[in-house]
Amino acid sequence: MSDFDKQEELLEKYKNGLCTPQEEALVEHWYNTQSALTKDMLPEPSYVSSRDEIREAISLKIEENKRQGEKPIRIIRIKSLLVAASLFLLTVVGVYYFVYSTSADKEQYALKNKPDIKPGRNKAYLTLSNGKRIELSDSTIGTLAMQSGVQITKTADGQLIYKVTGEDAADSDKPNLLEAPKGGQYQIVLIDGTKVWLNSSSVLKYPARFSGSERKVELIGEAYFEVAKNKKQPFRIISGDQEIEVLGTHFNVNAYTDEENIKTTLIEGSVKVYQTANKEIAKILKPGQQSVLQLGTFDINNVDTEEAVAWKNGYFIFENDDINLIMRKLARWYDIEVVNKGANNNKTKIMGAIARNTNLSEVLQLFEETGKFKFKMEGRRITIMQ
């Protein structure tokens, strides 16, 4: 069955009320984005009360596509509704192809390609100020260490929590390091109550206790911050050539050294971003905005913030991404080596979403179903053949 036939079959099932909840979510997401794209007069869906109107409008769309012989279904943005949907991808090369994978398809493919590579998990290493290194994935639940009047505890749900238990010590400003390696992620609650989600291949450097006029941490890689408010002690993040100053807010920072830019995406509140070498070059972000620092210049864009924080919520979301960018993300999460043998000149762009708890074989299957890519798996080494 062709991609277009699968697409029409799914839309017909929706029109007749035969979709599973996951399939309904996928179609309603398509409807919402198609309506925004075409600027037509389709009714705005509520996803519950407007379902009959959606079915009627989709029925008209199907008939219109048949008359015009059109194949494209363009999905431009990923809405929160998508988290209930099954895996899907779109490739963008002039014509838009719809790739939809059922559970049976995924199981069949996985069986053919054993042994498989499992997704990442809660795994990290904590290095204390005295140099002691603790592997958090293997450590027991409860108190891990006491330093500078601070208790460091690991919780049952995989969080690292710092809590004041005694007097401040002279060495309290010496740094601790939390490292989430390839194939790992972790959450930490700093001494001031700030919550940090650390993505794979990332390092957070911070003191056991904050002293002085500011709270300063350093980040390599990617993290999501929910900064505790304290007007008297601003929170500052240093990431490569960029610094961020906040009082209390929610935002995501992507500062991997193998990416060509640093992206800061604001979810809530307000932040100031500026270059470390030239603090006169500064930008203030509003919720829904993303700053991109590249070659010494800031660009500010209004974005769909769900893409930036998808990793924290358990998803990969691709928005017009090329295969090299996507494979760098997969390499960090699945702890794999990627060799690009045949796709350097491949201009195909990908849109779609994949749950991060998906085995790697299922992910690669989706890409192969587009007809634009082929992969070879040798242990943890993945070669892009096409």
C-alpha positions in Angstrom: 0.0 0.0 0.0 1.4 3.4 -1.0 1.9 6.2 1.5 -0.9 8.2 -0.1 -3.3 5.1 0.1 -2.4 4.8 3.9 -3.1 8.5 4.3 -6.5 8.3 2.6 -7.5 5.1 4.5 -6.7 6.8 7.8 -8.8 9.8 6.9 -11.7 7.6 5.7 -11.6 5.7 9.0 -11.8 9.0 10.9 -14.7 10.3 8.8 -16.6 7.0 9.6 -15.7 7.1 13.3 -13.6 4.0 13.2 -10.2 5.4 14.3 -8.4 4.4 17.5 -7.8 7.3 20.0 -4.2 7.5 18.7 -5.3 7.7 15.1 -7.9 10.3 16.0 -5.2 12.4 17.6 -3.0 12.2 14.5 -5.8 13.2 12.1 -7.0 16.0 14.2 -3.5 17.3 14.4 -3.3 17.2 10.6 -6.6 19.0 10.3 -5.5 21.8 12.6 -2.2 22.4 10.7 -3.8 22.0 7.3 -6.4 24.6 8.2 -3.8 27.1 9.3 -1.7 26.4 6.2 -4.4 26.9 3.6 -6.0 29.8 5.4 -9.4 28.4 4.4 -12.7 28.7 6.3 -12.6 25.3 8.0 -14.1 25.4 11.5 -11.6 25.7 14.4 -11.5 22.3 16.1 -12.0 21.8 19.8 -11.1 18.2 19.4 -14.2 17.2 21.3 -17.2 19.3 20.6 -16.3 20.0 17.0 -15.5 16.4 16.0 -18.5 16.1 13.6 -17.5 19.3 11.9 -14.0 18.0 11.5 -15.3 14.8 9.9 -17.4 16.8 7.5 -14.6 19.1 6.5 -12.1 16.3 6.1 -14.6 14.5 3.9 -14.8 17.6 1.6 -11.0 17.7 1.6 -10.7 14.1 0.5 -13.1 14.6 -2.3 -11.3 17.8 -3.4 -7.9 16.0 -3.4 -9.4 13.2 -5.5 -10.7 15.7 -8.1 -7.5 17.6 -8.2 -5.2 14.5 -8.1 -3.2 16.0 -5.3 -0.9 14.0 -3.0 0.6 16.4 -0.6 -0.4 16.6 3.1 1.7 19.3 4.7 2.1 19.2 8.4 4.0 22.3 9.5 3.7 22.4 13.3 3.5 19.8 16.0 0.7 20.5 18.5 0.4 19.1 22.1 -2.3 16.8 20.9 0.4 14.8 19.1 1.7 13.2 22.3 -1.3 10.8 22.2 -0.6 9.8 18.6 1.5 7.0 17.1 4.8 7.5 15.5 4.8 9.3 12.2 7.2 11.2 9.9 7.0 13.3 6.8 9.7 13.9 4.3 9.8 17.1 2.4 11.3 17.0 -1.1 8.9 19.0 -3.2 6.2 16.5 -2.6 5.2 15.5 1.0 5.0 11.8 1.8 3.1 10.5 4.8 4.7 7.6 6.7 2.5 6.0 9.4 3.7 3.0 11.3 1.3 0.6 13.1 2.2 -1.4 16.2 2.3 -4.6 14.0 4.7 -3.0 11.6 7.0 -2.0 14.4 7.0 -5.4 16.0 7.7 -7.2 12.7 10.6 -4.9 11.9 12.1 -5.2 15.4 12.0 -9.0 15.3 13.9 -9.0 12.0 16.6 -6.8 13.3 17.6 -8.3 16.7 19.7 -7.5 18.6 18.2 -4.1 19.0 19.4 -0.9 20.7 17.4 0.3 23.6 16.7 4.0 24.2 18.4 6.1 26.9 17.4 6.2 30.5 17.9 8.0 33.8 21.7 7.8 34.1 24.3 10.3 35.3 27.5 10.8 37.2 27.9 13.2 40.2 31.3 14.6 41.0 31.5 16.3 44.4 33.8 19.2 45.3 36.3 16.8 46.9 36.6 14.8 43.6 34.5 11.8 44.7 32.5 10.5 41.7 29.2 8.7 42.1 27.4 6.8 39.4 23.8 7.7 40.0 22.1 4.9 38.0 23.7 2.3 40.4 23.6 4.2 43.6 21.0 3.4 46.3 18.0 5.7 47.1 18.5 8.1 50.0 21.4 10.2 51.2 24.5 10.1 48.9 26.7 12.6 50.6 27.0 15.6 53.0 29.1 18.6 52.1 29.3 22.2 53.3 26.2 21.7 55.4 24.3 20.4 52.5 22.6 17.0 52.2 22.6 15.4 48.7 19.8 12.9 48.2 18.7 10.6 45.4 14.9 10.0 45.2 13.0 7.0 44.0 11.9 8.7 40.8 15.5 9.5 39.8 16.0 13.1 41.1 19.1 14.5 42.8 18.1 17.0 45.5 20.3 19.4 47.5 19.0 20.6 50.9 20.5 22.8 53.6 21.1 20.9 56.8 23.8 22.9 58.6 26.0 26.0 58.6 27.6 27.3 55.5 31.2 26.1 55.1 34.2 27.9 53.6 34.3 25.5 50.6 30.6 25.7 49.8 31.3 27.6 46.6 33.5 24.8 45.1 31.8 23.3 42.1 29.9 20.0 41.8 29.5 18.4 38.4 26.4 16.5 37.1 27.1 14.7 33.9 24.4 13.0 31.8 26.4 10.8 29.3 25.3 9.6 25.9 22.2 7.5 26.5 21.4 9.3 29.8 19.4 12.1 31.3 18.8 13.3 34.8 16.9 15.8 36.9 18.4 17.9 39.8 16.9 20.3 42.3 19.6 22.8 43.3 20.0 24.3 46.8 17.8 27.3 45.9 14.9 25.1 44.6 15.7 25.6 41.0 14.8 22.5 38.9 17.1 21.4 36.0 16.4 18.6 33.5 19.7 17.6 31.9 19.7 16.0 28.5 22.1 13.4 27.2 25.7 14.4 26.5 25.4 17.3 28.8 27.3 18.7 31.9 26.0 21.1 34.6 28.6 22.8 36.8 27.2 24.4 40.0 28.1 25.1 43.7 26.7 23.1 46.6 25.4 26.5 47.9 25.0 29.8 46.2 26.8 32.7 47.8 27.4 36.3 46.9 25.2 38.5 44.7 24.3 36.0 42.1 23.5 32.3 41.5 25.8 31.1 38.7 26.0 27.7 36.9 27.7 26.6 33.7 26.2 24.3 31.1 27.6 22.2 28.2 24.9 20.6 26.1 21.2 20.9 26.7 19.0 21.6 29.8 15.6 22.8 30.8 15.5 25.2 33.7 12.7 26.1 36.1 14.5 28.9 38.1 13.3 29.7 41.6 12.5 33.3 42.0 15.0 35.5 44.0 15.1 39.2 43.0 18.1 39.8 45.3 20.2 37.0 43.7 19.8 36.7 39.9 20.4 33.4 38.3 23.1 33.3 35.6 23.9 30.5 33.1 27.1 30.4 31.1 27.1 28.3 28.0 30.0 28.7 25.6 29.9 32.2 24.2 26.5 33.0 25.7 25.3 34.1 29.1 21.7 34.2 30.4 20.4 36.2 33.3 17.1 35.5 34.9 15.2 36.2 38.1 12.8 33.3 37.9 11.4 31.6 34.8 11.1 28.5 32.6 13.3 28.1 29.5 15.4 25.6 27.5 19.1 26.0 26.5 20.6 24.0 23.7 24.4 24.6 23.7 25.9 21.4 22.3 29.5 21.9 21.1 28.8 19.9 17.9 26.0 22.3 16.9 26.7 25.5 15.0 24.6 27.7 17.2 23.2 28.2 20.7 19.4 28.2 21.1 17.6 29.6 24.1 13.8 29.1 24.1 11.6 30.9 26.6 8.5 29.2 27.9 7.5 31.5 30.8 8.8 34.8 32.3 11.6 36.8 30.9 15.3 36.3 30.3 18.2 38.4 29.0 20.7 36.7 26.7 24.0 38.2 25.8 27.5 37.4 24.5 30.1 36.6 27.1 32.8 38.6 25.2 30.5 41.6 24.5 27.8 42.1 27.1 26.6 45.2 25.3 25.1 42.8 22.7 22.0 41.6 24.6 18.5 40.6 23.9 15.5 40.2 26.1 13.2 37.3 25.3 9.4 37.1 25.7 7.5 33.8 26.2 7.3 31.9 22.9 10.5 33.4 21.5 13.8 31.7 20.8 17.2 33.3 20.5 19.8 31.8 18.1 23.4 32.9 18.7 25.6 32.1 15.6 28.8 33.8 14.5 28.5 36.5 17.1 25.0 37.5 16.1 21.6 37.0 17.9 18.5 36.2 15.9 15.2 36.3 17.7 12.3 34.2 16.4 8.8 33.4 17.5 8.6 29.6 17.7 6.5 26.7 18.7 8.1 26.0 22.0 7.0 22.3 22.1 9.8 21.4 19.7 12.4 22.8 22.0 11.2 21.0 25.1 10.0 17.8 23.5 13.0 15.9 24.8 12.0 16.7 28.3 8.5 15.5 27.7 9.7 12.2 26.2 9.6 12.9 22.5 11.8 13.8 19.5 10.0 16.4 17.4 11.5 17.2 14.0 10.6 20.5 12.2 12.0 20.5 8.7 15.3 18.9 9.9 17.9 17.2 7.8 19.2 13.7 8.4 22.5 14.9 9.9 20.9 17.0 12.6 18.4 14.2 13.4 21.2 11.6 13.6 23.2 13.8 16.0 20.1 13.8 18.3 19.7 10.1 18.0 23.4 9.5 18.7 23.3 11.3 22.0 20.2 9.5 23.2 20.9 5.9 22.0 24.7 6.1 22.6 25.6 5.2 19.1 28.2 6.1 16.6 26.9 7.5 13.3 28.8 7.2 10.0 27.4 9.2 7.1 28.5 7.2 4.0 25.8 8.1 1.5 23.6 11.0 2.6 26.0 14.0 2.5 24.1 15.4 -0.5 20.7 14.3 0.6 18.5 17.4 0.8 15.5 15.6 2.3 13.8 17.4 5.2 11.9 15.6 7.9 8.9 16.6 10.0 7.3 14.4 12.6 7.5 13.0 16.1 8.9 9.9 17.7 8.6 8.8 21.4 12.0 8.7 23.0 11.3 5.3 24.6 11.2 3.7 21.1 13.8 1.1 20.2 16.3 2.3 17.6 15.3 -0.3 15.0 11.7 1.1 15.0 13.1 4.7 14.6 15.3 3.7 11.6 12.3 1.8 10.1 10.3 5.0 9.9 13.1 6.8 8.0 13.6 3.9 5.7 9.8 3.8 4.9 10.2 7.2 3.3 12.3 5.6 0.6 14.9 8.3 1.1 17.3 6.5 3.5 18.9 3.2 4.1 20.8 2.2 7.3 23.3 -0.5 8.3 23.5 -1.5 11.9 26.7 -3.1 13.3 26.5 -3.2 17.0 26.3 0.4 18.1 27.7 1.7 14.8 25.0 3.0 12.4 26.0 3.8 8.8 23.8 5.9 6.6 24.0 4.1 3.3 21.7 6.4 1.3 
